[in-house]
Coordinates of C-alpha atoms in Angstrom, one line a residue:
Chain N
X1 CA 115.0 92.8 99.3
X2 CA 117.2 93.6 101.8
X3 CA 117.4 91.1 104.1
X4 CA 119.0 92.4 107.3
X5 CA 115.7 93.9 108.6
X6 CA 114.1 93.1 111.8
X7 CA 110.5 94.6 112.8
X8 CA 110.0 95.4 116.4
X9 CA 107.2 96.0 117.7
X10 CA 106.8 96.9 121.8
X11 CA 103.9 96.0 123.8
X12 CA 101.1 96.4 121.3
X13 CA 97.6 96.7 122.5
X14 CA 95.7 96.0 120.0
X15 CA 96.2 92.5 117.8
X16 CA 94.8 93.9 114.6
X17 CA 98.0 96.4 114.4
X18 CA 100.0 93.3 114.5
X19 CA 98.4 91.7 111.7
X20 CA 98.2 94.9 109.4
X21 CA 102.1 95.2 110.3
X22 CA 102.3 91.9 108.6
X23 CA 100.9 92.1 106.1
X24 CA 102.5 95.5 105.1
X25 CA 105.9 93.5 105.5
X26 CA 105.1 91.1 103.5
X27 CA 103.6 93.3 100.7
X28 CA 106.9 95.3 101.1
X29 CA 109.0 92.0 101.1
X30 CA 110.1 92.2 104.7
X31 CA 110.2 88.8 106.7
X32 CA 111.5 89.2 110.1
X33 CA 108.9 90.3 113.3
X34 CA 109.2 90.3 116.5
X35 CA 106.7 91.3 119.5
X36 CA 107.8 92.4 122.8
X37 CA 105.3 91.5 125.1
X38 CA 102.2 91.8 123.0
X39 CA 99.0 92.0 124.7
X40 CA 97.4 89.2 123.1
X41 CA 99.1 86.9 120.3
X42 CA 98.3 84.8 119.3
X43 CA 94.7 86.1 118.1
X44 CA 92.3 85.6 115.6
X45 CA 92.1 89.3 114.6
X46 CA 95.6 89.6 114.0
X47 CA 95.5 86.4 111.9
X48 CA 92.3 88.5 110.0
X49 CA 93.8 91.6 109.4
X50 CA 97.2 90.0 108.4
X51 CA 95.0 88.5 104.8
X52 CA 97.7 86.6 103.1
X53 CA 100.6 87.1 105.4
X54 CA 99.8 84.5 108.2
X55 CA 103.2 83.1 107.5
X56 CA 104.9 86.2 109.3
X57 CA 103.1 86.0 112.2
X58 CA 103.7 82.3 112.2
X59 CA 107.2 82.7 112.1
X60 CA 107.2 85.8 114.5
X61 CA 109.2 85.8 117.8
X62 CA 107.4 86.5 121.0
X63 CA 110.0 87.8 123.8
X64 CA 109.9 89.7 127.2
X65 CA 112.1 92.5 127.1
X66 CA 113.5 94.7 124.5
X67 CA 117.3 93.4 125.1
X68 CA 115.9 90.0 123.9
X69 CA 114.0 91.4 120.8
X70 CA 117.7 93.5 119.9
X71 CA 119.6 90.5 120.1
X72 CA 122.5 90.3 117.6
X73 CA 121.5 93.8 115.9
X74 CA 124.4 96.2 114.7
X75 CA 122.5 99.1 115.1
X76 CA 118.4 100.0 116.1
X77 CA 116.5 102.2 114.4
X78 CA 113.2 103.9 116.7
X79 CA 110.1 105.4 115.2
X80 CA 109.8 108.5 117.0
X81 CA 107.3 111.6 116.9
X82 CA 109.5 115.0 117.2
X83 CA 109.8 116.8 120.2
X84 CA 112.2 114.7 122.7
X85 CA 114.2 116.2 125.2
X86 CA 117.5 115.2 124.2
X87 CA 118.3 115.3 120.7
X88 CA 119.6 112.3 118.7
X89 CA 120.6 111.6 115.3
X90 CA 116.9 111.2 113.4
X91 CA 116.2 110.6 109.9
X92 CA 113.4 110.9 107.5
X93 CA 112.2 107.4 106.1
X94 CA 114.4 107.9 102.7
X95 CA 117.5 108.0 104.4
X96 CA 116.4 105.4 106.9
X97 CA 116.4 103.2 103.9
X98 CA 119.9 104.5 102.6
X99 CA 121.3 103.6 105.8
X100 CA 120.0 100.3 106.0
X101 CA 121.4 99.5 102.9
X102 CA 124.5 100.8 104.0
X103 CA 124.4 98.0 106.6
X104 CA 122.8 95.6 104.0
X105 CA 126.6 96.0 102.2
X106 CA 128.9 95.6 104.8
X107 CA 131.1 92.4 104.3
X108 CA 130.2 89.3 105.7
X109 CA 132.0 86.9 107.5
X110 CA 131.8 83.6 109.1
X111 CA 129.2 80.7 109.2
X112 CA 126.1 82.5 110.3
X113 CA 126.4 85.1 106.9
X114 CA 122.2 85.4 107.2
X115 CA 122.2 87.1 110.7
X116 CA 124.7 89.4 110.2
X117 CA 124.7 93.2 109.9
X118 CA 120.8 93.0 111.2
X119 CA 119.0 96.3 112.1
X120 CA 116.2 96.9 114.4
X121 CA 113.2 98.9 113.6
X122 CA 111.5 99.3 116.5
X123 CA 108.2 100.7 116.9
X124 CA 106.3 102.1 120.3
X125 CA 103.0 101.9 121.3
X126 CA 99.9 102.8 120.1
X127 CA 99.4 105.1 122.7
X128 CA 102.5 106.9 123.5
X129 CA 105.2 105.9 121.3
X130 CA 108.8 104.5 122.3
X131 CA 109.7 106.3 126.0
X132 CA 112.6 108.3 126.4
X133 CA 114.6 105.5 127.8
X134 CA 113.8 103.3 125.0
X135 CA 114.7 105.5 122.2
X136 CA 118.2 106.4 123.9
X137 CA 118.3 102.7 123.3
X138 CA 118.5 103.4 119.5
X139 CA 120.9 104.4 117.1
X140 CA 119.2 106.7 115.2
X141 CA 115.4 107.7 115.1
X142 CA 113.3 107.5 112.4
X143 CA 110.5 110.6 111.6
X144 CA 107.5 110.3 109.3
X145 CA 107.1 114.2 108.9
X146 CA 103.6 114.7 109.2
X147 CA 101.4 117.1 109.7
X148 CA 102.4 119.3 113.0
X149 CA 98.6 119.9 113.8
X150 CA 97.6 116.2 113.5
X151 CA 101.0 114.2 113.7
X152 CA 99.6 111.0 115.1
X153 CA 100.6 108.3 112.8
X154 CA 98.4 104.7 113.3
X155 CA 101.9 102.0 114.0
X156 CA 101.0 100.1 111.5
X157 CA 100.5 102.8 108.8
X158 CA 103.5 104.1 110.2
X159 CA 105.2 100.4 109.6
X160 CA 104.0 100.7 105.6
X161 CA 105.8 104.4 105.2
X162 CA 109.5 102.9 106.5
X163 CA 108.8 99.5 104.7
X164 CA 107.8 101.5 101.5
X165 CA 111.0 103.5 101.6
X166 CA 113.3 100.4 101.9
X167 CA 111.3 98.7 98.8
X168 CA 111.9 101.8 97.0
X169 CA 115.5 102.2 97.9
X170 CA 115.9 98.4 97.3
X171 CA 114.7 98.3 93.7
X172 CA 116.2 102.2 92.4
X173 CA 119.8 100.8 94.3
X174 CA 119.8 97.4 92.8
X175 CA 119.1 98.3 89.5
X176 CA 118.0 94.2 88.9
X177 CA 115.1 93.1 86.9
X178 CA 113.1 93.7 89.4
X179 CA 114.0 97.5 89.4
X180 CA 111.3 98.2 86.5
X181 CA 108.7 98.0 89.1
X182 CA 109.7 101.5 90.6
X183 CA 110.8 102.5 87.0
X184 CA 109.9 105.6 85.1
X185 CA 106.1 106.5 83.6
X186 CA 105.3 104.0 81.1
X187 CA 104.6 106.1 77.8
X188 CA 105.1 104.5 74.1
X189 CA 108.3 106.2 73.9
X190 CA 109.4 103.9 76.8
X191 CA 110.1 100.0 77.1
X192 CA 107.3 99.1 78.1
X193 CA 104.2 99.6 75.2
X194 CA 102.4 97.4 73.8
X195 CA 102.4 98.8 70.1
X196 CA 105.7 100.7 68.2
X197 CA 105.8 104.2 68.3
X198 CA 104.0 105.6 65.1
X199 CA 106.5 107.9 63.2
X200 CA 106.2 111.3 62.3
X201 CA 105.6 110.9 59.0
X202 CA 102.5 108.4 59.3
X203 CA 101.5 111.0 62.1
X204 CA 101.7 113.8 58.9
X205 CA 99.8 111.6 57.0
X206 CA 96.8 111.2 59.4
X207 CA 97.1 115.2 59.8
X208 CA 96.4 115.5 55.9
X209 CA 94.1 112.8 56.4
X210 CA 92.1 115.0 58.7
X211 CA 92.1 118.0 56.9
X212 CA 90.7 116.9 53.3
X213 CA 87.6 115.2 55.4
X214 CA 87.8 118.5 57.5
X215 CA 87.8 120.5 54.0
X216 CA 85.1 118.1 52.8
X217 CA 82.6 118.4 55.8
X218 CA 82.9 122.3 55.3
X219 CA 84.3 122.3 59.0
X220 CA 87.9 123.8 57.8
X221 CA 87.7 126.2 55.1
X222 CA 91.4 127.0 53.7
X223 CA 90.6 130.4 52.5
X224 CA 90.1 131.3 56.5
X225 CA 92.5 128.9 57.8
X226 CA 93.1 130.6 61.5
X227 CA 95.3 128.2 64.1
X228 CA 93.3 125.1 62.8
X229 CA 95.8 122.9 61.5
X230 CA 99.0 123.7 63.6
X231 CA 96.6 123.1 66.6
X232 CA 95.6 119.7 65.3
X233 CA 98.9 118.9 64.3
X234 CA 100.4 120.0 67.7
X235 CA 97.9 118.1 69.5
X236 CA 98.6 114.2 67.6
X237 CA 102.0 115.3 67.4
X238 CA 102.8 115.7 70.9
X239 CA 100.7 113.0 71.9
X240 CA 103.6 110.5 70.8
X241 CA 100.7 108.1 68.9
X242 CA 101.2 104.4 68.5
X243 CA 100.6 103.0 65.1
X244 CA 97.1 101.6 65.6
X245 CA 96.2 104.6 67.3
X246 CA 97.6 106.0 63.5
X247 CA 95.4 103.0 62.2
X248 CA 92.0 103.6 64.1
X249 CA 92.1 107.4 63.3
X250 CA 92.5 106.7 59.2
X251 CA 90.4 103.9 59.2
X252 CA 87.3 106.2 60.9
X253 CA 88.1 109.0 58.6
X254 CA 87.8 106.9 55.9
X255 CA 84.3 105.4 56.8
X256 CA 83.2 109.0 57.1
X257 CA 84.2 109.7 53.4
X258 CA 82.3 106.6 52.0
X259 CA 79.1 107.8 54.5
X260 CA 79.0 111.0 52.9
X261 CA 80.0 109.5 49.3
X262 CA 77.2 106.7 49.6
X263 CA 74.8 109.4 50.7
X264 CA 75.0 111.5 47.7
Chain F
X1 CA 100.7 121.5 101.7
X2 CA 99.4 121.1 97.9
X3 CA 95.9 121.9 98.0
X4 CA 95.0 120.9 94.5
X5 CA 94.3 116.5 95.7
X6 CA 90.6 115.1 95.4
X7 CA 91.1 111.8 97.2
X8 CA 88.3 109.5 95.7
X9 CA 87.2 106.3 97.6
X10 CA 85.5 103.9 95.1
X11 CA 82.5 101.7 96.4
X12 CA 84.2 100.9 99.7
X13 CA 83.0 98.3 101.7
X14 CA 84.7 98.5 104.9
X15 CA 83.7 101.6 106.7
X16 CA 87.2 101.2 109.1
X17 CA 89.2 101.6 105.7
X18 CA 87.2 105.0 105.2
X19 CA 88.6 106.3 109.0
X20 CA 91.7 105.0 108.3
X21 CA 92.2 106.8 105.1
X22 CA 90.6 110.3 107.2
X23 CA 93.1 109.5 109.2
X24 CA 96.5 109.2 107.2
X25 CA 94.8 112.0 104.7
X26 CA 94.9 114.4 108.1
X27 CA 98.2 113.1 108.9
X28 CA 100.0 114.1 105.5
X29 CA 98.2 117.7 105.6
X30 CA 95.4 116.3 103.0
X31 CA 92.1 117.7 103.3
X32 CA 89.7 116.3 99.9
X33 CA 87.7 113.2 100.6
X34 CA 85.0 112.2 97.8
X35 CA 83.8 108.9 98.4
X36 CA 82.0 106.9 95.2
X37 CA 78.7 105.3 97.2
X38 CA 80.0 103.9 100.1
X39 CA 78.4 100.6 101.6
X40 CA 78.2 102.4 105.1
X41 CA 78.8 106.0 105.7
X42 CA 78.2 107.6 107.9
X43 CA 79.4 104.8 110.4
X44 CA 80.7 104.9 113.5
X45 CA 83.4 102.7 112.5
X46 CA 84.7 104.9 110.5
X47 CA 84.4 107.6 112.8
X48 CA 86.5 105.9 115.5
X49 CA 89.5 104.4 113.2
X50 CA 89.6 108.4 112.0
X51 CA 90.5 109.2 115.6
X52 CA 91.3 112.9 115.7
X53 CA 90.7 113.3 112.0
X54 CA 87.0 113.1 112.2
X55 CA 86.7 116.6 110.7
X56 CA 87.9 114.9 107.1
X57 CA 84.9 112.3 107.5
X58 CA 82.6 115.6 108.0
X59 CA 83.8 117.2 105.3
X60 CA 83.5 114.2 102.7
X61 CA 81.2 114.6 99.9
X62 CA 79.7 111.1 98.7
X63 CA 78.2 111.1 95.3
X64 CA 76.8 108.0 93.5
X65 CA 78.9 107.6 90.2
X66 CA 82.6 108.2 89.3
X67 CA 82.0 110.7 86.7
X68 CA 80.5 113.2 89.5
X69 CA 83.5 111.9 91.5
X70 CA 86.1 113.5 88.6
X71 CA 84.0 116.5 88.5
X72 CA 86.4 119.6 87.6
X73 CA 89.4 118.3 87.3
X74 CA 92.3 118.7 85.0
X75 CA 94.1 115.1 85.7
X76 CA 93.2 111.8 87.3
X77 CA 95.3 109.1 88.6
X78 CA 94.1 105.5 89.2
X79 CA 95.9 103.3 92.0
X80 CA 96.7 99.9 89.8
X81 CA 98.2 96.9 90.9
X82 CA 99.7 95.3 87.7
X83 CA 99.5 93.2 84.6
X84 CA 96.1 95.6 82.5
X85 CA 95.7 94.3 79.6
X86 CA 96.6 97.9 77.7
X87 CA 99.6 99.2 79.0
X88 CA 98.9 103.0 80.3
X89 CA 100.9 105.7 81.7
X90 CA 101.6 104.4 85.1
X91 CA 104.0 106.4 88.1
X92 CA 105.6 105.2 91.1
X93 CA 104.4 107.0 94.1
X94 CA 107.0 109.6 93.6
X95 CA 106.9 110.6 90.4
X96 CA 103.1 111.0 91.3
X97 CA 103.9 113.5 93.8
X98 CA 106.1 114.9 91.3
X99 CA 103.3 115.1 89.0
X100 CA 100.7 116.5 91.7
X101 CA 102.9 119.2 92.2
X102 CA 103.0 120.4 88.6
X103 CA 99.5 121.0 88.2
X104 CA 99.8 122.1 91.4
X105 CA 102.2 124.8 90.1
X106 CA 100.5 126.0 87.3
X107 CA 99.3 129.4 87.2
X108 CA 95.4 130.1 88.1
X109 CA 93.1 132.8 86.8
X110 CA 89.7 133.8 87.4
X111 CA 87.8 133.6 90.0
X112 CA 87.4 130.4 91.8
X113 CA 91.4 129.9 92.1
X114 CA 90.8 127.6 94.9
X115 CA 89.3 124.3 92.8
X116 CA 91.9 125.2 89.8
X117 CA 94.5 122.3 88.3
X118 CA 92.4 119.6 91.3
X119 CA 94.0 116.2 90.7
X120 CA 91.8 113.3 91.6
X121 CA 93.9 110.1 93.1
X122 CA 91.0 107.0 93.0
X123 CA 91.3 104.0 94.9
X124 CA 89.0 101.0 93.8
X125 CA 86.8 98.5 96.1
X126 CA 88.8 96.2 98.8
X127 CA 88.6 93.1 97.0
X128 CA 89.6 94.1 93.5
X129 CA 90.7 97.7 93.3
X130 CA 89.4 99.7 90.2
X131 CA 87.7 98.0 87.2
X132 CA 89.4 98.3 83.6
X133 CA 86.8 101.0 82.2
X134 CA 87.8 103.0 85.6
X135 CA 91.3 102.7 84.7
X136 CA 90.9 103.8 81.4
X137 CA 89.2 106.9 82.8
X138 CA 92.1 108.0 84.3
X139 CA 95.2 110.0 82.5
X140 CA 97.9 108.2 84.8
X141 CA 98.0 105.5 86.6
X142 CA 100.2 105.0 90.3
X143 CA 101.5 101.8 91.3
X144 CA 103.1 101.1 94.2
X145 CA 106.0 98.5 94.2
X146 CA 105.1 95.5 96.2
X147 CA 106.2 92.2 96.5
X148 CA 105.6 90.1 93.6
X149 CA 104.7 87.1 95.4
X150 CA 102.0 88.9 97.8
X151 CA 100.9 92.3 96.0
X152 CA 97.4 92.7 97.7
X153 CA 97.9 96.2 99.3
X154 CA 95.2 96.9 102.0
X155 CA 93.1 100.5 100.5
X156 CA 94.2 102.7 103.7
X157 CA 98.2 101.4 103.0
X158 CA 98.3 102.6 99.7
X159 CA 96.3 106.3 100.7
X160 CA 99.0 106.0 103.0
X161 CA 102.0 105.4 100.9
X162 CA 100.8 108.2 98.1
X163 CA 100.2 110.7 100.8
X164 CA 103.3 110.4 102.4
X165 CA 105.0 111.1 98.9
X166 CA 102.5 113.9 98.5
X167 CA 104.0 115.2 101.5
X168 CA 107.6 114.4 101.0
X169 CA 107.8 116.0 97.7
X170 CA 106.0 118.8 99.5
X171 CA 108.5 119.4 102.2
X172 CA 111.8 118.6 99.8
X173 CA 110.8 120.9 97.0
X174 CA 109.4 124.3 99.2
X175 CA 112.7 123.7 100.5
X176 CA 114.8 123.8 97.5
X177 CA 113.2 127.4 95.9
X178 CA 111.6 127.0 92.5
X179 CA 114.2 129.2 91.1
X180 CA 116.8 126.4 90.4
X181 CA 114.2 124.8 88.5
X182 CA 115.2 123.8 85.2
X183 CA 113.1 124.9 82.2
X184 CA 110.9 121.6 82.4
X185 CA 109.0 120.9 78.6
X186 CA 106.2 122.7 77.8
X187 CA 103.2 120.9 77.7
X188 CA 99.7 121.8 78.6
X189 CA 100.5 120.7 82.1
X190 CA 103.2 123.7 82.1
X191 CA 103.2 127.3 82.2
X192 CA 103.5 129.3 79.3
X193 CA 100.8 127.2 77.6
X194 CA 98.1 129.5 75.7
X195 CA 95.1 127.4 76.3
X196 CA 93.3 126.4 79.6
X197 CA 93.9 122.4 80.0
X198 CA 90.3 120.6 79.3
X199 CA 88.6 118.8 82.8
X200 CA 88.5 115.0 82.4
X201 CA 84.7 115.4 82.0
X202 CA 85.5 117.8 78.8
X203 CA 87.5 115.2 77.2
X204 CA 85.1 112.2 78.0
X205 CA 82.4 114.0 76.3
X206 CA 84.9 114.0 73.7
X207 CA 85.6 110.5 73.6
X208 CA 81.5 109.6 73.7
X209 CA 80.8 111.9 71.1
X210 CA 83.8 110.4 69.0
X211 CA 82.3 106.9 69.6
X212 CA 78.6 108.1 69.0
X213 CA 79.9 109.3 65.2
X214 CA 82.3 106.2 65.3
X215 CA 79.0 103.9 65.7
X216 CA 76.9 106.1 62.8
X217 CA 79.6 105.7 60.3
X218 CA 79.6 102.0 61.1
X219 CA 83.4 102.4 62.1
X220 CA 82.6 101.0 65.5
X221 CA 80.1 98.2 66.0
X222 CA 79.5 98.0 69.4
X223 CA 78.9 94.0 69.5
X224 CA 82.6 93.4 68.4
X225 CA 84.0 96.3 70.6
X226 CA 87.4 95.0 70.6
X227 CA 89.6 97.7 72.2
X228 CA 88.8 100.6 70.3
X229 CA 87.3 102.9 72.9
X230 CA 90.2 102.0 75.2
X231 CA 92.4 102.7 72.8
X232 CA 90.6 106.2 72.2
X233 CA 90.5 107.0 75.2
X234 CA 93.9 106.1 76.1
X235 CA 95.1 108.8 73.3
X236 CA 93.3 111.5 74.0
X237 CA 93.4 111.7 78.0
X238 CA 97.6 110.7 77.2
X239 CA 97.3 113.7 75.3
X240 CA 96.1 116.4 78.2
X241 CA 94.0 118.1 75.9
X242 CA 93.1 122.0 76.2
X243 CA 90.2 123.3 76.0
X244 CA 90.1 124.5 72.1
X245 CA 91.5 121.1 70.9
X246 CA 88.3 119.8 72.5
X247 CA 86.6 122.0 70.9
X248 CA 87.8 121.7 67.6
X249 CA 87.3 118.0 67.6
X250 CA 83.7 118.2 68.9
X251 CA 83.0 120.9 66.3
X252 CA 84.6 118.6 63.5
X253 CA 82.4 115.9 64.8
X254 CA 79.1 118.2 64.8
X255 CA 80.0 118.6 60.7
X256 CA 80.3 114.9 59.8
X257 CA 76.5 114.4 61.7
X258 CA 75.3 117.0 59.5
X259 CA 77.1 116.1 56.3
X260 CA 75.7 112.7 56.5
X261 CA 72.6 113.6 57.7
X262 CA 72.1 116.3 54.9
X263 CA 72.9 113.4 52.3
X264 CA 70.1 111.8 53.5

């Protein structure tokens, strides 16, 4: 995961946004947090809502001011609603993650590699947001388009959209291992199944399978054939069947021969 | 907005998680709340982490079992964390919007155009998300790419995260024009398709009726269950069955009773 992240969050009210913003980060892999003047923290409801990611607030840095909490950032990113006065460079969440990557992949130099090339995410509160004065602070602003007729967004929810988008970018750009987990719908054509692909003649055969017990139970009758087999056979052969799936449909179709042949 | 999305709340215990999922639903221009017995609704809890989206708790239908849940609809997708013992179709959030807006896309006909090509997205209990049968119910499931070392996505997060794809996909694609669309494959889930897709419910009655015959013909015995039925299941709702392959397999099943029974 991209490691050059840094999670802002400015005078929060309420604790239990601070906990669900940690544990969001950590679901997301995110590590770094710190609260600007938080109204109470530590607190016990934070530590609830945060479930398995006590660590971050653990490790979270309390400061006074937002210079402190920007300290050694290249560039700030602010959550922002739409409609400010002055217009500034703002991004949807997707390309908030492509640019952080962009920073992400700068060189490095020096002793301290770690705490380079760090960007702020900075969030507002709960109330009203980042003011004007704070998001002329930023960079860039970051817009979660929502709905104009309802358009406010809880901070922490807001929080799991931007730290979703950089998880996403993270796994499609790195193309590691761990990529798979954002990777394609699993189907058994794909990597992935548990059982090989059956093949189109075993398919074929289940198809004829079908259609003498079909014959047999007087369901198909071949001298008024209509669109019955080509529908069958369009049906298992677009389904892309596994080979036990082959399996399990012969081996029923042949219990339902020797019912009918025991019963005579 | 795509108007087709039954969100669908299963067993929830926390009556905050059910605002906060109002919430984000209004947020993203979602409107379709079904909730799968609740432990508290209506709550005031709820009611106050909706905030201004309290017309989504009004509008919420709670029914008792996850079959009513599904009524009517042509696809479902389960939220899944990892690591099922059968691998199924799973999505990113993305490529579930992508998929959303397919159905979503389809042509409608008939009267009630309004409830056509509804997608249910089903989110399981707090504590353990959806059981396997539920999973199994569904044609696709949607995982979201978390950490691996702390996966445990809070309920109203995930909403969240699938809703803001939803919306995304929404917003990226109205803006392209559907003309530059390339031809996608036909399927059942396209146009051009001669046969209505089958509802969910069509194709479980399918799958029970297939075990029900499975069990006479002493194919199936229900005390060593294996995973037959999974695996059945996981065929034919892969398949996206229309309506007369339903029908011909429930009137080929109908035959084999009666050929058994007339041996008799």
């Amino acid at each position: 995961m991209y490691s050059n992240v840094r999670i802002v969050m400015m005078y929060t009210s309420h604790p239990g946004n601070i906990g669900a913003v940690a544990r969001a980060m950590k679901n997301m892999g995110l590590g770094e947090l710190c609260l600007v003047s938080p109204k109470s923290f530590p607190d016990i409801v934070a530590e609830r809502r945060a479930a398995g990611a006590k660590d971050i607030l653990a490790d979270a840095k309390v400061v006074e001011t937002f210079d402190e909490a920007l300290e050694g950032c290249v560039a700030v990113v602010g959550a922002s609603a739409r409609g400010r006065k002055i217009p500034w460079p703002v991004m949807n969440p997707r390309d908030c993650a492509k640019k952080v990557r962009e920073f992400a992949l700068l060189p490095k130099t020096g002793s301290d590699q770690e705490n380079q090339n760090k960007v702020a995410i900075v969030f507002g509160r709960e109330d009203r947001g980042l003011t004007n004065d704070e998001l002329q602070r930023c960079n860039y602003h970051v817009h979660i388009p929502t709905n104009p007729d309802y358009g406010s967004l809880n901070v922490a929810m807001a929080l799991q959209v931007v730290a979703y988008e950089l998880r996403m970018d993270y796994l499609l750009y790195s193309g590691l291992g761990d990529a798979t987990q954002a990777a394609p719908t699993l189907s058994p054509e794909n990597d992935g199944w548990d059982e090989a692909l059956a093949t189109s003649d075993e398919v074929e055969g289940l198809i004829g399978h079908l259609e003498a017990v079909m014959i047999k139970t007087e369901f198909f009758d071949p001298e008024n054939p209509r669109q019955l087999i080509p529908r069958l056979r369009r049906l298992f052969q677009r389904s892309r069947m596994d080979k036990i799936e082959v399996n399990i449909m012969r081996g029923f179709l042949n219990t339902v021969l020797k019912a009918i042949k025991d019963k005579c």
